[in-house]
mmCIF file of C-alpha atoms in Angstrom:
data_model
loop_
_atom_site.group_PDB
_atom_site.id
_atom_site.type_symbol
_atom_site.label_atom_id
_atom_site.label_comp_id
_atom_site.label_asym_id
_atom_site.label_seq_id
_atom_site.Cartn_x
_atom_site.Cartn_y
_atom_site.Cartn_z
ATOM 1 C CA UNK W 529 21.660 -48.599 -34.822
ATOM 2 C CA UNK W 530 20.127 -46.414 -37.794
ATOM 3 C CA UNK W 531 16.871 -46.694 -36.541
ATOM 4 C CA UNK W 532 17.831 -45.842 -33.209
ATOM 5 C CA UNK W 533 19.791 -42.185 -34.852
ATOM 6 C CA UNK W 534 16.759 -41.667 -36.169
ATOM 7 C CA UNK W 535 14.398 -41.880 -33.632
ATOM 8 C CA UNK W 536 16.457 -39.654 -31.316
ATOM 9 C CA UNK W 537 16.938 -36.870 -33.901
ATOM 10 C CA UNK W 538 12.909 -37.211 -34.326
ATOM 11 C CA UNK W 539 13.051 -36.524 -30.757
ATOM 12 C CA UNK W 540 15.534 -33.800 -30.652
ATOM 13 C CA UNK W 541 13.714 -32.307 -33.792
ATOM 14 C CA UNK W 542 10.334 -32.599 -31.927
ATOM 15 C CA UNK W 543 11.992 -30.918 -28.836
ATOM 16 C CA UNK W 544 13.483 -28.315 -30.319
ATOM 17 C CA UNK W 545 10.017 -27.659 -32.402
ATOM 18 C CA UNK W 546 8.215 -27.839 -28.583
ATOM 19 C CA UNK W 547 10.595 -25.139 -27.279
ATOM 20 C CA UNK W 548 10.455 -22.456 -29.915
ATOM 21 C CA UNK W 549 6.493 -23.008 -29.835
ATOM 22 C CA UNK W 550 6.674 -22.540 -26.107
ATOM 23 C CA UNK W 551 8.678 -19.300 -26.216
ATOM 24 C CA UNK W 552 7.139 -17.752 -29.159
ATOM 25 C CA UNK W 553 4.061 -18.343 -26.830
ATOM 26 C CA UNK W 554 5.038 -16.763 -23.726
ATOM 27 C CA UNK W 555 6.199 -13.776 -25.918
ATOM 28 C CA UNK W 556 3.158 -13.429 -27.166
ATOM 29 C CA UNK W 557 1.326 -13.258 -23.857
ATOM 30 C CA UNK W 558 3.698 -11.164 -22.324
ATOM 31 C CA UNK W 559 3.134 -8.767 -25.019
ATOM 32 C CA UNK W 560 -1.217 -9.338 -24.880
ATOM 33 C CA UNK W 561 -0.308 -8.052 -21.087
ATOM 34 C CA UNK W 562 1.188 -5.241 -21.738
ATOM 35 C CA UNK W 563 -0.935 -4.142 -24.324
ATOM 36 C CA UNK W 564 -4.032 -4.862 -21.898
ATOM 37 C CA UNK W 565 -2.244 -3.148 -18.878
ATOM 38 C CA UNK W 566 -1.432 -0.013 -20.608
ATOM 39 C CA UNK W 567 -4.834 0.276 -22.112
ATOM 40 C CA UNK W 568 -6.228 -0.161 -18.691
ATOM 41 C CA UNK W 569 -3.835 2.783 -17.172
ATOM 42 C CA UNK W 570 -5.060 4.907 -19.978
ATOM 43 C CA UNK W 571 -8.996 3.930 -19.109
ATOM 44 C CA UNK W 572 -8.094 4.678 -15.865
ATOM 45 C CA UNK W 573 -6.666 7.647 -16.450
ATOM 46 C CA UNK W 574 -9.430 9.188 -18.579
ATOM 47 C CA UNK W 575 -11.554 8.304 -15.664
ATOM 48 C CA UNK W 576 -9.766 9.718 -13.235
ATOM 49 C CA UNK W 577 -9.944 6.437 -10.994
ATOM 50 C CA UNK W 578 -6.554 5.701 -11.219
ATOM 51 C CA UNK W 579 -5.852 9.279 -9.140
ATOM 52 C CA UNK W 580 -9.009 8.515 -6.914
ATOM 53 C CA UNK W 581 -7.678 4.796 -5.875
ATOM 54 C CA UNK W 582 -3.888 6.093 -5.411
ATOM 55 C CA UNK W 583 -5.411 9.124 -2.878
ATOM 56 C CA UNK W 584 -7.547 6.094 -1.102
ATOM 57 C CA UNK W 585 -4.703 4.003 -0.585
ATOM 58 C CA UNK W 586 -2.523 6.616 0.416
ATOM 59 C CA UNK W 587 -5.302 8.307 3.164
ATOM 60 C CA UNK W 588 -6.574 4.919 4.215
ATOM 61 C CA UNK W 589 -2.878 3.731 5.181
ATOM 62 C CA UNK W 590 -2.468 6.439 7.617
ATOM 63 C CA UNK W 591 -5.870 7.217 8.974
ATOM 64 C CA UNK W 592 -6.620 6.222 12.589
ATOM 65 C CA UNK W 593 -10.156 5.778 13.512
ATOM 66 C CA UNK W 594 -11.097 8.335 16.411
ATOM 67 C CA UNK W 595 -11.716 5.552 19.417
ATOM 68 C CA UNK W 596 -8.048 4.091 18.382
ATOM 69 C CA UNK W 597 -6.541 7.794 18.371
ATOM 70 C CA UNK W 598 -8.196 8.244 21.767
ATOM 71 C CA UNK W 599 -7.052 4.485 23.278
ATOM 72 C CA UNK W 600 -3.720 5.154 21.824
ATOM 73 C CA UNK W 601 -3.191 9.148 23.551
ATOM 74 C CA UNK W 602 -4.948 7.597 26.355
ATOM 75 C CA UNK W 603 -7.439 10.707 26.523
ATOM 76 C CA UNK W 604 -11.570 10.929 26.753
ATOM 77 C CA UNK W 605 -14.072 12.546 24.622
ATOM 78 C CA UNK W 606 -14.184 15.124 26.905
ATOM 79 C CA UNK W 607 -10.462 16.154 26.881
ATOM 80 C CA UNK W 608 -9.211 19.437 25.720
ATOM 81 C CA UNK W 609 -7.122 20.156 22.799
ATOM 82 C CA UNK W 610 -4.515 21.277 25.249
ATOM 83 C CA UNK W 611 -4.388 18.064 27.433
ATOM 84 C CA UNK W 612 -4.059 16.054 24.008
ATOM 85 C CA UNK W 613 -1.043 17.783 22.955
ATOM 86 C CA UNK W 614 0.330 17.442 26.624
ATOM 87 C CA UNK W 615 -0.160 13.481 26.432
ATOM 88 C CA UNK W 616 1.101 13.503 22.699
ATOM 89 C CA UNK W 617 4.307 15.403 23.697
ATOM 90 C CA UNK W 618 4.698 13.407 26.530
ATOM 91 C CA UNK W 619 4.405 10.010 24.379
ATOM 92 C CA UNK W 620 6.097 10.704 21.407
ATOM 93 C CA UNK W 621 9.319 12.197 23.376
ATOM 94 C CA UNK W 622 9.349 8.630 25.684
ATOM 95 C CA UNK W 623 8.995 6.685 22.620
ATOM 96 C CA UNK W 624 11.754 8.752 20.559
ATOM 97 C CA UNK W 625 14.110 8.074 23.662
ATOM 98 C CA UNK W 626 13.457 4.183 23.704
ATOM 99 C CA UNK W 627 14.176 3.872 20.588
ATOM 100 C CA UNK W 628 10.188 2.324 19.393
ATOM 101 C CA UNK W 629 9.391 3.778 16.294
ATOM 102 C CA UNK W 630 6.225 2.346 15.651
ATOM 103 C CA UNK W 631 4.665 3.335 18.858
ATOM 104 C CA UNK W 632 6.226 7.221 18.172
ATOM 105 C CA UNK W 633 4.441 6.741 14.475
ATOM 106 C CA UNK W 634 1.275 5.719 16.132
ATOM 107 C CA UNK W 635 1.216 8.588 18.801
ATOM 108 C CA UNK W 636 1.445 10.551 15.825
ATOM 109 C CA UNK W 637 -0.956 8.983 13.420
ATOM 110 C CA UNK W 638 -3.230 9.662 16.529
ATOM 111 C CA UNK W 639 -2.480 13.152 17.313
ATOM 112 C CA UNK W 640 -3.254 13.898 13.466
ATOM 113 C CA UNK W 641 -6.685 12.052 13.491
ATOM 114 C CA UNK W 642 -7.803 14.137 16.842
ATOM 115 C CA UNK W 643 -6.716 17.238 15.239
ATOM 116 C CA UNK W 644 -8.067 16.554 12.250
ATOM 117 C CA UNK W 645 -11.621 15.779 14.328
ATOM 118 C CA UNK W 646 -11.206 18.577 16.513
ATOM 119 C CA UNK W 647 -10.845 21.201 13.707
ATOM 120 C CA UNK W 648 -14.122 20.034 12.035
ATOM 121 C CA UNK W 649 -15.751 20.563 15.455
ATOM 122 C CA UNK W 650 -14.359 23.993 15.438
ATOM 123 C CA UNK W 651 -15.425 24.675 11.866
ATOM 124 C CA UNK W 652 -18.569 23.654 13.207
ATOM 125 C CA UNK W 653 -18.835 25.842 16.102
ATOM 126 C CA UNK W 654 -17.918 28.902 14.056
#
C-alpha cells in the first residue's frame, strides 16, 4: 500500500512538474510573438508598407473592373456619361425599393469605376 502512495505522488509530482513546464512555455512564446509582431509593425512602418498594403486592401475591395461595371449598368463602350447615370439612377432606385442591398452596392461600385474611367478620358482629351 506504501509503494502504491508513492508511486502516485511520483505521478502527481511528475504532473504537476509537466504542467508548470507547459505553461511557463506557452508564456514564453506568446511573449517571442509579440515581441516579433511589434517589431514587424515598426519595420513596416519605417517602410511605409504597412500604409501601402492597408490602401491596397482597402482600393482593391471596392474596385470593379470596367467590363463588370459595364455588364452590371448594362451600358456599351460607346454610351454617354449621361445614359450611364440614367441606367444607374434607374438601378439603384429599383434595388433600394426591393429591399437588395448588394445589387444597390454593386450598381454603385459600378457607377464609381465608369466615372472614375470616364474622367481620365476627359483629362485626356483636355
Amino acid at each position: 500500500m506504501i509503494m502504491k502512495l508513492t508511486y502516485l505522488y511520483v505521478f502527481i509530482q511528475a504532473a504537476r512538474l509537466l504542467a508548470n513546464l507547459l505553461v511557463m512555455g506557452s508564456g514564453i512564446m506568446v511573449r517571442a510573438f509579440a515581441q516579433a509582431y511589434r517589431q514587424a509593425l515598426a519595420n513596416a512602418s519605417k517602410s511605409g508598407v504597412a500604409h501601402e498594403t492597408v490602401q491596397n486592401i482597402r482600393r482593391g475591395s471596392k474596385m470593379m473592373a470596367e467590363p463588370e461595371a459595364r455588364q452590371v449598368l448594362g451600358i456599351t463602350e460607346h454610351s454617354t456619361w449621361e445614359e450611364i447615370l440614367q441606367k444607374y439612377d434607374k438601378l439603384f432606385e429599383n434595388n433600394a425599393k426591393n429591399g437588395s442591398f448588394y445589387l444597390q452596392s454593386k450598381v454603385h461600385r459600378a457607377k464609381e469605376c465608369l466615372e472614375e474611367v470616364y474622367q481620365k478620358k476627359s483629362e485626356g482629351n483636355s
